[in-house]
JSON list of C-alpha atoms in Angstrom, two decimals:
[
{"chain": "K", "resi": 1005, "resn": "MET", "atom": "CA", "xyz": [105.02, 99.96, 117.80]},
{"chain": "K", "resi": 1006, "resn": "ASP", "atom": "CA", "xyz": [101.74, 100.22, 115.94]},
{"chain": "K", "resi": 1007, "resn": "GLN", "atom": "CA", "xyz": [103.24, 103.21, 113.64]},
{"chain": "K", "resi": 1008, "resn": "TYR", "atom": "CA", "xyz": [106.58, 101.19, 112.90]},
{"chain": "K", "resi": 1009, "resn": "VAL", "atom": "CA", "xyz": [104.57, 97.98, 112.20]},
{"chain": "K", "resi": 1010, "resn": "ALA", "atom": "CA", "xyz": [102.30, 100.15, 109.19]},
{"chain": "K", "resi": 1011, "resn": "LEU", "atom": "CA", "xyz": [105.85, 101.63, 107.50]},
{"chain": "K", "resi": 1012, "resn": "LEU", "atom": "CA", "xyz": [106.95, 98.42, 107.38]},
{"chain": "K", "resi": 1013, "resn": "LYS", "atom": "CA", "xyz": [104.08, 97.28, 105.42]},
{"chain": "K", "resi": 1014, "resn": "GLN", "atom": "CA", "xyz": [103.82, 99.86, 103.03]},
{"chain": "K", "resi": 1015, "resn": "PHE", "atom": "CA", "xyz": [107.80, 99.23, 102.61]},
{"chain": "K", "resi": 1016, "resn": "VAL", "atom": "CA", "xyz": [107.03, 95.39, 101.92]},
{"chain": "K", "resi": 1017, "resn": "GLY", "atom": "CA", "xyz": [104.65, 96.49, 99.79]},
{"chain": "K", "resi": 1018, "resn": "ALA", "atom": "CA", "xyz": [106.72, 98.97, 97.94]},
{"chain": "K", "resi": 1019, "resn": "CYS", "atom": "CA", "xyz": [109.59, 96.14, 97.42]},
{"chain": "K", "resi": 1020, "resn": "ASN", "atom": "CA", "xyz": [107.04, 93.86, 95.92]},
{"chain": "K", "resi": 1021, "resn": "ALA", "atom": "CA", "xyz": [105.53, 96.05, 93.33]},
{"chain": "K", "resi": 1022, "resn": "ASN", "atom": "CA", "xyz": [109.48, 97.24, 92.77]},
{"chain": "K", "resi": 1023, "resn": "THR", "atom": "CA", "xyz": [112.22, 94.42, 93.19]},
{"chain": "K", "resi": 1024, "resn": "ASP", "atom": "CA", "xyz": [114.79, 97.05, 92.48]},
{"chain": "K", "resi": 1025, "resn": "LEU", "atom": "CA", "xyz": [114.42, 98.83, 95.34]},
{"chain": "K", "resi": 1026, "resn": "LEU", "atom": "CA", "xyz": [116.21, 96.43, 97.26]},
{"chain": "K", "resi": 1027, "resn": "HIS", "atom": "CA", "xyz": [119.45, 96.84, 95.40]},
{"chain": "K", "resi": 1028, "resn": "ASP", "atom": "CA", "xyz": [119.67, 100.64, 97.05]},
{"chain": "K", "resi": 1029, "resn": "PRO", "atom": "CA", "xyz": [122.53, 101.12, 97.88]},
{"chain": "K", "resi": 1030, "resn": "ARG", "atom": "CA", "xyz": [121.56, 102.87, 100.72]},
{"chain": "K", "resi": 1031, "resn": "LEU", "atom": "CA", "xyz": [119.39, 99.45, 101.60]},
{"chain": "K", "resi": 1032, "resn": "GLY", "atom": "CA", "xyz": [122.62, 97.10, 101.58]},
{"chain": "K", "resi": 1033, "resn": "PHE", "atom": "CA", "xyz": [122.63, 96.82, 105.16]},
{"chain": "K", "resi": 1034, "resn": "TYR", "atom": "CA", "xyz": [118.87, 95.64, 104.74]},
{"chain": "K", "resi": 1035, "resn": "ARG", "atom": "CA", "xyz": [119.61, 92.74, 102.12]},
{"chain": "K", "resi": 1036, "resn": "GLU", "atom": "CA", "xyz": [122.40, 91.85, 103.45]},
{"chain": "K", "resi": 1037, "resn": "TYR", "atom": "CA", "xyz": [120.15, 90.69, 106.55]},
{"chain": "K", "resi": 1038, "resn": "LEU", "atom": "CA", "xyz": [117.72, 89.06, 104.28]},
{"chain": "K", "resi": 1039, "resn": "GLU", "atom": "CA", "xyz": [120.74, 86.84, 101.94]},
{"chain": "K", "resi": 1040, "resn": "LYS", "atom": "CA", "xyz": [122.06, 85.59, 106.15]},
{"chain": "K", "resi": 1041, "resn": "LEU", "atom": "CA", "xyz": [118.65, 84.59, 107.06]},
{"chain": "K", "resi": 1042, "resn": "GLY", "atom": "CA", "xyz": [118.64, 82.99, 103.82]},
{"chain": "K", "resi": 1043, "resn": "ALA", "atom": "CA", "xyz": [116.33, 85.03, 101.11]},
{"chain": "K", "resi": 1044, "resn": "ASN", "atom": "CA", "xyz": [116.90, 85.14, 97.95]},
{"chain": "K", "resi": 1045, "resn": "ILE", "atom": "CA", "xyz": [116.96, 87.63, 96.53]},
{"chain": "K", "resi": 1046, "resn": "PRO", "atom": "CA", "xyz": [115.98, 88.70, 92.88]},
{"chain": "K", "resi": 1047, "resn": "PRO", "atom": "CA", "xyz": [119.18, 90.37, 90.97]},
{"chain": "K", "resi": 1048, "resn": "LYS", "atom": "CA", "xyz": [118.85, 94.05, 89.66]},
{"chain": "K", "resi": 1049, "resn": "THR", "atom": "CA", "xyz": [116.74, 94.27, 86.40]},
{"chain": "K", "resi": 1050, "resn": "GLU", "atom": "CA", "xyz": [118.43, 95.44, 83.15]},
{"chain": "K", "resi": 1051, "resn": "LYS", "atom": "CA", "xyz": [117.19, 98.62, 81.17]},
{"chain": "K", "resi": 1052, "resn": "PRO", "atom": "CA", "xyz": [116.94, 96.88, 78.29]},
{"chain": "K", "resi": 1053, "resn": "LYS", "atom": "CA", "xyz": [119.71, 99.03, 75.74]},
{"chain": "K", "resi": 1054, "resn": "ALA", "atom": "CA", "xyz": [118.99, 101.91, 73.17]},
{"chain": "K", "resi": 1055, "resn": "ALA", "atom": "CA", "xyz": [118.81, 100.40, 69.52]},
{"chain": "K", "resi": 1056, "resn": "GLU", "atom": "CA", "xyz": [121.94, 102.51, 68.57]},
{"chain": "K", "resi": 1057, "resn": "PRO", "atom": "CA", "xyz": [122.06, 105.09, 65.62]},
{"chain": "K", "resi": 1058, "resn": "GLU", "atom": "CA", "xyz": [122.06, 104.80, 62.28]},
{"chain": "K", "resi": 1059, "resn": "LYS", "atom": "CA", "xyz": [125.51, 106.44, 60.21]},
{"chain": "K", "resi": 1060, "resn": "GLU", "atom": "CA", "xyz": [124.42, 109.51, 58.33]},
{"chain": "K", "resi": 1061, "resn": "PRO", "atom": "CA", "xyz": [126.55, 110.06, 55.28]},
{"chain": "K", "resi": 1062, "resn": "GLU", "atom": "CA", "xyz": [130.43, 111.49, 56.37]},
{"chain": "K", "resi": 1063, "resn": "SER", "atom": "CA", "xyz": [128.94, 114.75, 54.31]},
{"chain": "K", "resi": 1064, "resn": "ALA", "atom": "CA", "xyz": [125.89, 115.59, 57.01]},
{"chain": "K", "resi": 1065, "resn": "SER", "atom": "CA", "xyz": [126.49, 117.21, 60.00]},
{"chain": "K", "resi": 1066, "resn": "ALA", "atom": "CA", "xyz": [125.95, 115.44, 63.35]},
{"chain": "K", "resi": 1067, "resn": "GLN", "atom": "CA", "xyz": [123.81, 116.24, 65.27]},
{"chain": "K", "resi": 1068, "resn": "PRO", "atom": "CA", "xyz": [123.74, 117.05, 69.42]},
{"chain": "K", "resi": 1069, "resn": "GLN", "atom": "CA", "xyz": [122.53, 114.06, 71.53]},
{"chain": "K", "resi": 1070, "resn": "SER", "atom": "CA", "xyz": [120.29, 115.35, 73.50]},
{"chain": "K", "resi": 1071, "resn": "GLU", "atom": "CA", "xyz": [121.39, 114.44, 77.47]},
{"chain": "K", "resi": 1072, "resn": "PRO", "atom": "CA", "xyz": [118.00, 111.38, 78.59]},
{"chain": "K", "resi": 1073, "resn": "GLU", "atom": "CA", "xyz": [116.54, 112.70, 81.44]},
{"chain": "K", "resi": 1074, "resn": "PRO", "atom": "CA", "xyz": [117.21, 111.55, 85.36]},
{"chain": "K", "resi": 1075, "resn": "THR", "atom": "CA", "xyz": [114.78, 108.74, 86.75]},
{"chain": "K", "resi": 1076, "resn": "PRO", "atom": "CA", "xyz": [112.70, 110.36, 89.80]},
{"chain": "K", "resi": 1077, "resn": "GLU", "atom": "CA", "xyz": [114.09, 108.32, 93.04]},
{"chain": "K", "resi": 1078, "resn": "GLN", "atom": "CA", "xyz": [112.22, 105.90, 94.00]},
{"chain": "K", "resi": 1079, "resn": "THR", "atom": "CA", "xyz": [110.94, 106.66, 98.23]},
{"chain": "K", "resi": 1080, "resn": "VAL", "atom": "CA", "xyz": [108.37, 103.86, 100.22]},
{"chain": "K", "resi": 1081, "resn": "PRO", "atom": "CA", "xyz": [104.89, 105.32, 100.27]},
{"chain": "K", "resi": 1082, "resn": "PHE", "atom": "CA", "xyz": [103.77, 107.76, 103.91]},
{"chain": "K", "resi": 1083, "resn": "PRO", "atom": "CA", "xyz": [101.14, 105.34, 105.48]},
{"chain": "K", "resi": 1084, "resn": "GLU", "atom": "CA", "xyz": [98.03, 106.66, 104.18]},
{"chain": "K", "resi": 1085, "resn": "LEU", "atom": "CA", "xyz": [94.53, 107.94, 106.97]},
{"chain": "K", "resi": 1086, "resn": "ASP", "atom": "CA", "xyz": [93.38, 104.73, 109.10]},
{"chain": "K", "resi": 1087, "resn": "ASN", "atom": "CA", "xyz": [89.54, 105.96, 110.04]},
{"chain": "K", "resi": 1088, "resn": "SER", "atom": "CA", "xyz": [88.69, 102.02, 111.08]},
{"chain": "K", "resi": 1089, "resn": "GLY", "atom": "CA", "xyz": [87.10, 101.72, 114.42]},
{"chain": "K", "resi": 1090, "resn": "VAL", "atom": "CA", "xyz": [85.03, 105.49, 113.44]},
{"chain": "K", "resi": 1091, "resn": "ILE", "atom": "CA", "xyz": [81.50, 105.85, 113.83]},
{"chain": "K", "resi": 1092, "resn": "GLU", "atom": "CA", "xyz": [79.00, 108.06, 114.36]},
{"chain": "K", "resi": 1093, "resn": "PRO", "atom": "CA", "xyz": [78.40, 111.11, 116.14]},
{"chain": "K", "resi": 1094, "resn": "ASP", "atom": "CA", "xyz": [75.68, 110.10, 118.84]},
{"chain": "K", "resi": 1095, "resn": "ASP", "atom": "CA", "xyz": [72.50, 112.01, 119.07]},
{"chain": "K", "resi": 1096, "resn": "GLY", "atom": "CA", "xyz": [70.54, 110.90, 121.43]},
{"chain": "K", "resi": 1097, "resn": "GLY", "atom": "CA", "xyz": [70.15, 113.65, 123.46]},
{"chain": "K", "resi": 1098, "resn": "ALA", "atom": "CA", "xyz": [72.15, 115.24, 126.81]},
{"chain": "K", "resi": 1099, "resn": "LEU", "atom": "CA", "xyz": [71.96, 113.18, 130.18]},
{"chain": "K", "resi": 1100, "resn": "PRO", "atom": "CA", "xyz": [71.06, 114.46, 133.26]},
{"chain": "K", "resi": 1101, "resn": "MET", "atom": "CA", "xyz": [73.78, 116.34, 134.54]},
{"chain": "K", "resi": 1102, "resn": "GLY", "atom": "CA", "xyz": [72.00, 117.09, 138.29]},
{"chain": "K", "resi": 1103, "resn": "ASP", "atom": "CA", "xyz": [72.05, 120.48, 140.10]},
{"chain": "K", "resi": 1104, "resn": "PRO", "atom": "CA", "xyz": [74.97, 122.36, 140.45]},
{"chain": "K", "resi": 1105, "resn": "SER", "atom": "CA", "xyz": [74.17, 124.77, 143.42]},
{"chain": "K", "resi": 1106, "resn": "ARG", "atom": "CA", "xyz": [72.25, 122.43, 145.32]},
{"chain": "K", "resi": 1107, "resn": "GLU", "atom": "CA", "xyz": [75.37, 120.81, 148.02]},
{"chain": "K", "resi": 1108, "resn": "PRO", "atom": "CA", "xyz": [74.67, 117.48, 148.39]},
{"chain": "K", "resi": 1109, "resn": "SER", "atom": "CA", "xyz": [73.80, 115.78, 152.49]},
{"chain": "K", "resi": 1110, "resn": "GLU", "atom": "CA", "xyz": [75.66, 113.28, 154.15]},
{"chain": "K", "resi": 1111, "resn": "GLU", "atom": "CA", "xyz": [72.04, 111.09, 152.75]},
{"chain": "K", "resi": 1112, "resn": "ASP", "atom": "CA", "xyz": [73.25, 111.70, 149.37]},
{"chain": "K", "resi": 1113, "resn": "ILE", "atom": "CA", "xyz": [76.21, 111.24, 149.69]},
{"chain": "K", "resi": 1114, "resn": "GLU", "atom": "CA", "xyz": [76.00, 107.85, 151.01]},
{"chain": "K", "resi": 1115, "resn": "LYS", "atom": "CA", "xyz": [72.81, 107.50, 147.83]},
{"chain": "K", "resi": 1116, "resn": "ALA", "atom": "CA", "xyz": [75.72, 107.82, 145.65]},
{"chain": "K", "resi": 1117, "resn": "SER", "atom": "CA", "xyz": [77.99, 105.59, 147.23]},
{"chain": "K", "resi": 1118, "resn": "GLU", "atom": "CA", "xyz": [75.89, 102.35, 146.64]},
{"chain": "K", "resi": 1119, "resn": "GLU", "atom": "CA", "xyz": [74.45, 103.64, 143.59]},
{"chain": "K", "resi": 1120, "resn": "ARG", "atom": "CA", "xyz": [77.95, 103.71, 141.93]},
{"chain": "K", "resi": 1121, "resn": "ASP", "atom": "CA", "xyz": [78.40, 100.05, 143.72]},
{"chain": "K", "resi": 1122, "resn": "LYS", "atom": "CA", "xyz": [75.77, 98.58, 142.10]},
{"chain": "K", "resi": 1123, "resn": "ALA", "atom": "CA", "xyz": [77.15, 100.98, 138.73]},
{"chain": "K", "resi": 1124, "resn": "ASN", "atom": "CA", "xyz": [80.38, 99.56, 138.90]},
{"chain": "K", "resi": 1125, "resn": "GLU", "atom": "CA", "xyz": [78.68, 95.88, 139.73]},
{"chain": "K", "resi": 1126, "resn": "ALA", "atom": "CA", "xyz": [76.97, 96.37, 136.36]},
{"chain": "K", "resi": 1127, "resn": "PHE", "atom": "CA", "xyz": [80.04, 97.28, 134.02]},
{"chain": "K", "resi": 1128, "resn": "SER", "atom": "CA", "xyz": [82.28, 94.14, 135.40]},
{"chain": "K", "resi": 1129, "resn": "ASN", "atom": "CA", "xyz": [78.67, 91.86, 134.04]},
{"chain": "K", "resi": 1130, "resn": "GLY", "atom": "CA", "xyz": [79.07, 94.01, 130.82]},
{"chain": "K", "resi": 1131, "resn": "ASP", "atom": "CA", "xyz": [75.39, 95.65, 131.16]},
{"chain": "K", "resi": 1132, "resn": "PHE", "atom": "CA", "xyz": [75.89, 98.82, 130.41]},
{"chain": "K", "resi": 1133, "resn": "ASP", "atom": "CA", "xyz": [72.17, 99.94, 130.40]},
{"chain": "K", "resi": 1134, "resn": "SER", "atom": "CA", "xyz": [72.08, 99.18, 133.76]},
{"chain": "K", "resi": 1135, "resn": "SER", "atom": "CA", "xyz": [74.99, 100.39, 134.67]},
{"chain": "K", "resi": 1136, "resn": "LEU", "atom": "CA", "xyz": [74.83, 104.25, 133.10]},
{"chain": "K", "resi": 1137, "resn": "GLN", "atom": "CA", "xyz": [71.38, 104.12, 135.41]},
{"chain": "K", "resi": 1138, "resn": "HIS", "atom": "CA", "xyz": [72.85, 103.51, 138.37]},
{"chain": "K", "resi": 1139, "resn": "TYR", "atom": "CA", "xyz": [76.06, 106.52, 137.40]},
{"chain": "K", "resi": 1140, "resn": "THR", "atom": "CA", "xyz": [72.37, 108.94, 136.49]},
{"chain": "K", "resi": 1141, "resn": "THR", "atom": "CA", "xyz": [71.57, 108.50, 139.78]},
{"chain": "K", "resi": 1142, "resn": "ALA", "atom": "CA", "xyz": [74.35, 108.69, 141.98]},
{"chain": "K", "resi": 1143, "resn": "ILE", "atom": "CA", "xyz": [75.20, 111.82, 139.76]},
{"chain": "K", "resi": 1144, "resn": "GLU", "atom": "CA", "xyz": [71.64, 113.13, 140.73]},
{"chain": "K", "resi": 1145, "resn": "CYS", "atom": "CA", "xyz": [73.13, 112.59, 144.39]},
{"chain": "K", "resi": 1146, "resn": "ASN", "atom": "CA", "xyz": [76.27, 114.39, 144.20]},
{"chain": "K", "resi": 1147, "resn": "PRO", "atom": "CA", "xyz": [76.24, 116.31, 141.32]},
{"chain": "K", "resi": 1148, "resn": "GLY", "atom": "CA", "xyz": [80.24, 117.81, 142.28]},
{"chain": "K", "resi": 1149, "resn": "SER", "atom": "CA", "xyz": [81.58, 114.86, 141.82]},
{"chain": "K", "resi": 1150, "resn": "ALA", "atom": "CA", "xyz": [84.16, 115.00, 138.97]},
{"chain": "K", "resi": 1151, "resn": "ILE", "atom": "CA", "xyz": [84.73, 110.91, 138.83]},
{"chain": "K", "resi": 1152, "resn": "LEU", "atom": "CA", "xyz": [80.97, 110.40, 138.52]},
{"chain": "K", "resi": 1153, "resn": "HIS", "atom": "CA", "xyz": [80.79, 112.45, 135.04]},
{"chain": "K", "resi": 1154, "resn": "ALA", "atom": "CA", "xyz": [84.22, 110.16, 134.30]},
{"chain": "K", "resi": 1155, "resn": "LYS", "atom": "CA", "xyz": [83.10, 106.97, 135.35]},
{"chain": "K", "resi": 1156, "resn": "ARG", "atom": "CA", "xyz": [79.69, 107.05, 133.16]},
{"chain": "K", "resi": 1157, "resn": "ALA", "atom": "CA", "xyz": [81.78, 108.42, 129.96]},
{"chain": "K", "resi": 1158, "resn": "ASN", "atom": "CA", "xyz": [83.21, 105.09, 129.82]},
{"chain": "K", "resi": 1159, "resn": "VAL", "atom": "CA", "xyz": [80.52, 103.72, 130.10]},
{"chain": "K", "resi": 1160, "resn": "LEU", "atom": "CA", "xyz": [79.17, 105.67, 126.86]},
{"chain": "K", "resi": 1161, "resn": "LEU", "atom": "CA", "xyz": [81.57, 104.55, 125.08]},
{"chain": "K", "resi": 1162, "resn": "LYS", "atom": "CA", "xyz": [80.73, 101.20, 125.57]},
{"chain": "K", "resi": 1163, "resn": "LEU", "atom": "CA", "xyz": [77.37, 102.04, 123.95]},
{"chain": "K", "resi": 1164, "resn": "LYS", "atom": "CA", "xyz": [78.88, 103.31, 121.51]},
{"chain": "K", "resi": 1165, "resn": "ARG", "atom": "CA", "xyz": [77.96, 107.47, 122.84]},
{"chain": "K", "resi": 1166, "resn": "PRO", "atom": "CA", "xyz": [81.03, 109.35, 122.26]},
{"chain": "K", "resi": 1167, "resn": "VAL", "atom": "CA", "xyz": [79.76, 112.53, 121.82]},
{"chain": "K", "resi": 1168, "resn": "ALA", "atom": "CA", "xyz": [77.12, 112.24, 124.89]},
{"chain": "K", "resi": 1169, "resn": "ALA", "atom": "CA", "xyz": [80.64, 111.30, 127.19]},
{"chain": "K", "resi": 1170, "resn": "ILE", "atom": "CA", "xyz": [82.14, 113.93, 125.80]},
{"chain": "K", "resi": 1171, "resn": "ALA", "atom": "CA", "xyz": [80.19, 116.03, 127.82]},
{"chain": "K", "resi": 1172, "resn": "ASP", "atom": "CA", "xyz": [80.30, 114.48, 130.75]},
{"chain": "K", "resi": 1173, "resn": "CYS", "atom": "CA", "xyz": [84.20, 114.37, 130.35]},
{"chain": "K", "resi": 1174, "resn": "ASP", "atom": "CA", "xyz": [83.49, 117.76, 129.83]},
{"chain": "K", "resi": 1175, "resn": "LYS", "atom": "CA", "xyz": [81.73, 118.80, 133.09]},
{"chain": "K", "resi": 1176, "resn": "ALA", "atom": "CA", "xyz": [84.69, 115.75, 135.08]},
{"chain": "K", "resi": 1177, "resn": "ILE", "atom": "CA", "xyz": [87.34, 118.14, 133.83]},
{"chain": "K", "resi": 1178, "resn": "SER", "atom": "CA", "xyz": [85.14, 121.68, 134.88]},
{"chain": "K", "resi": 1179, "resn": "ILE", "atom": "CA", "xyz": [85.45, 120.51, 138.69]},
{"chain": "K", "resi": 1180, "resn": "ASN", "atom": "CA", "xyz": [88.56, 119.15, 138.88]},
{"chain": "K", "resi": 1181, "resn": "PRO", "atom": "CA", "xyz": [90.92, 120.32, 136.64]},
{"chain": "K", "resi": 1182, "resn": "ASP", "atom": "CA", "xyz": [93.47, 117.77, 137.10]},
{"chain": "K", "resi": 1183, "resn": "SER", "atom": "CA", "xyz": [90.80, 114.75, 136.50]},
{"chain": "K", "resi": 1184, "resn": "ALA", "atom": "CA", "xyz": [93.25, 112.52, 134.84]},
{"chain": "K", "resi": 1185, "resn": "GLN", "atom": "CA", "xyz": [90.17, 109.88, 133.41]},
{"chain": "K", "resi": 1186, "resn": "GLY", "atom": "CA", "xyz": [87.88, 112.50, 133.12]},
{"chain": "K", "resi": 1187, "resn": "TYR", "atom": "CA", "xyz": [91.29, 113.55, 130.09]},
{"chain": "K", "resi": 1188, "resn": "LYS", "atom": "CA", "xyz": [91.08, 110.05, 129.26]},
{"chain": "K", "resi": 1189, "resn": "PHE", "atom": "CA", "xyz": [87.41, 108.65, 128.52]},
{"chain": "K", "resi": 1190, "resn": "ARG", "atom": "CA", "xyz": [87.88, 112.32, 126.05]},
{"chain": "K", "resi": 1191, "resn": "GLY", "atom": "CA", "xyz": [90.73, 111.19, 124.10]},
{"chain": "K", "resi": 1192, "resn": "ARG", "atom": "CA", "xyz": [88.49, 107.58, 123.30]},
{"chain": "K", "resi": 1193, "resn": "ALA", "atom": "CA", "xyz": [85.81, 109.41, 122.32]},
{"chain": "K", "resi": 1194, "resn": "ASN", "atom": "CA", "xyz": [87.42, 112.29, 120.21]},
{"chain": "K", "resi": 1195, "resn": "ARG", "atom": "CA", "xyz": [89.39, 109.01, 119.14]},
{"chain": "K", "resi": 1196, "resn": "LEU", "atom": "CA", "xyz": [86.44, 106.98, 118.20]},
{"chain": "K", "resi": 1197, "resn": "LEU", "atom": "CA", "xyz": [84.84, 110.68, 115.60]},
{"chain": "K", "resi": 1198, "resn": "GLY", "atom": "CA", "xyz": [87.74, 110.83, 113.95]},
{"chain": "K", "resi": 1199, "resn": "ARG", "atom": "CA", "xyz": [89.00, 113.96, 115.68]},
{"chain": "K", "resi": 1200, "resn": "TRP", "atom": "CA", "xyz": [92.74, 111.81, 115.92]},
{"chain": "K", "resi": 1201, "resn": "VAL", "atom": "CA", "xyz": [95.07, 114.86, 116.74]},
{"chain": "K", "resi": 1202, "resn": "GLU", "atom": "CA", "xyz": [92.04, 116.36, 119.62]},
{"chain": "K", "resi": 1203, "resn": "ALA", "atom": "CA", "xyz": [92.96, 112.35, 120.82]},
{"chain": "K", "resi": 1204, "resn": "LYS", "atom": "CA", "xyz": [96.57, 112.46, 120.70]},
{"chain": "K", "resi": 1205, "resn": "THR", "atom": "CA", "xyz": [96.16, 115.91, 123.24]},
{"chain": "K", "resi": 1206, "resn": "ASP", "atom": "CA", "xyz": [94.06, 114.59, 126.09]},
{"chain": "K", "resi": 1207, "resn": "LEU", "atom": "CA", "xyz": [95.81, 111.20, 126.31]},
{"chain": "K", "resi": 1208, "resn": "ALA", "atom": "CA", "xyz": [98.85, 113.67, 126.14]},
{"chain": "K", "resi": 1209, "resn": "THR", "atom": "CA", "xyz": [97.49, 115.28, 129.50]},
{"chain": "K", "resi": 1210, "resn": "ALA", "atom": "CA", "xyz": [95.73, 111.86, 130.82]},
{"chain": "K", "resi": 1211, "resn": "CYS", "atom": "CA", "xyz": [99.13, 110.33, 130.89]},
{"chain": "K", "resi": 1212, "resn": "LYS", "atom": "CA", "xyz": [101.14, 113.21, 132.26]},
{"chain": "K", "resi": 1213, "resn": "LEU", "atom": "CA", "xyz": [98.57, 113.66, 135.27]},
{"chain": "K", "resi": 1214, "resn": "ASP", "atom": "CA", "xyz": [98.27, 109.52, 136.06]},
{"chain": "K", "resi": 1215, "resn": "TYR", "atom": "CA", "xyz": [99.72, 107.02, 133.47]},
{"chain": "K", "resi": 1216, "resn": "ASP", "atom": "CA", "xyz": [98.10, 104.47, 132.67]},
{"chain": "K", "resi": 1217, "resn": "GLU", "atom": "CA", "xyz": [98.86, 102.00, 130.16]},
{"chain": "K", "resi": 1218, "resn": "THR", "atom": "CA", "xyz": [94.92, 101.86, 128.56]},
{"chain": "K", "resi": 1219, "resn": "ALA", "atom": "CA", "xyz": [95.78, 105.62, 128.25]},
{"chain": "K", "resi": 1220, "resn": "ASN", "atom": "CA", "xyz": [98.74, 104.80, 126.63]},
{"chain": "K", "resi": 1221, "resn": "GLU", "atom": "CA", "xyz": [98.15, 102.43, 123.91]},
{"chain": "K", "resi": 1222, "resn": "TRP", "atom": "CA", "xyz": [94.79, 104.84, 123.02]},
{"chain": "K", "resi": 1223, "resn": "LEU", "atom": "CA", "xyz": [98.10, 107.56, 122.17]},
{"chain": "K", "resi": 1224, "resn": "LYS", "atom": "CA", "xyz": [100.12, 105.68, 120.44]},
{"chain": "K", "resi": 1225, "resn": "GLU", "atom": "CA", "xyz": [96.95, 103.85, 118.10]},
{"chain": "K", "resi": 1226, "resn": "VAL", "atom": "CA", "xyz": [96.04, 107.79, 117.33]},
{"chain": "K", "resi": 1227, "resn": "GLN", "atom": "CA", "xyz": [99.43, 109.38, 117.00]},
{"chain": "K", "resi": 1228, "resn": "PRO", "atom": "CA", "xyz": [100.40, 108.05, 112.76]},
{"chain": "K", "resi": 1229, "resn": "ASN", "atom": "CA", "xyz": [96.81, 109.62, 111.64]},
{"chain": "K", "resi": 1230, "resn": "VAL", "atom": "CA", "xyz": [98.49, 112.81, 113.62]},
{"chain": "K", "resi": 1231, "resn": "SER", "atom": "CA", "xyz": [101.53, 112.00, 112.06]},
{"chain": "K", "resi": 1232, "resn": "PHE", "atom": "CA", "xyz": [99.51, 111.50, 108.73]},
{"chain": "K", "resi": 1233, "resn": "ARG", "atom": "CA", "xyz": [97.60, 115.06, 109.26]},
{"chain": "K", "resi": 1234, "resn": "THR", "atom": "CA", "xyz": [100.65, 117.23, 110.18]},
{"chain": "K", "resi": 1235, "resn": "LYS", "atom": "CA", "xyz": [102.56, 115.70, 106.73]},
{"chain": "K", "resi": 1236, "resn": "LYS", "atom": "CA", "xyz": [99.21, 117.73, 104.64]},
{"chain": "K", "resi": 1237, "resn": "GLU", "atom": "CA", "xyz": [99.11, 120.47, 106.46]},
{"chain": "K", "resi": 1238, "resn": "ARG", "atom": "CA", "xyz": [102.68, 121.08, 105.46]},
{"chain": "K", "resi": 1239, "resn": "GLU", "atom": "CA", "xyz": [102.19, 120.10, 101.76]},
{"chain": "K", "resi": 1240, "resn": "VAL", "atom": "CA", "xyz": [99.42, 122.38, 101.78]}
]
């Protein structure tokens, strides 16, 4: 829906700049719709008539008149690239990922579960720094859990650390190639970095693996910019 709203705004702007667009025969259906709603359509602007040339004496030879150049057709401008919400990449360094060679014991797994619960509670309370600490401890106890890496990535997004979030998502996907949340949060991180095509690919994959309303809304958000990029590349 957002991309259609953006196109409509562009069209209305073009009509404000040149009301003669509403008299285009192709837009007759739209003009009739506006008139049914009680809109007052401004009359089409009449072009001033060119002054008649003075008649030459009969003895002078008639000069051929050149054909006027056709006026280029008015077009609705294509939406511009929308970089709102894009942030600078973070450089806070890598987070502990745990020792992948160590097999977690039952005690480690139980500890990881306790830390995950504390992380979830802190996240619900908006204490993202504390949530990050608890997820990191959980990951160190059970580094082979894809869901823990994906969940920590979500916390990192809240802390405006998309680069670190991508590292966690990459880890989650390497552990579980079908990690829908790994793709979801990596797609969001790419969107925050202005990587529109990568964001669309990840978010579409997330929805395919396990449809999520939020992921779908994020996907709709990036699609207009992907279309803009594709159009520009075709023009080169």
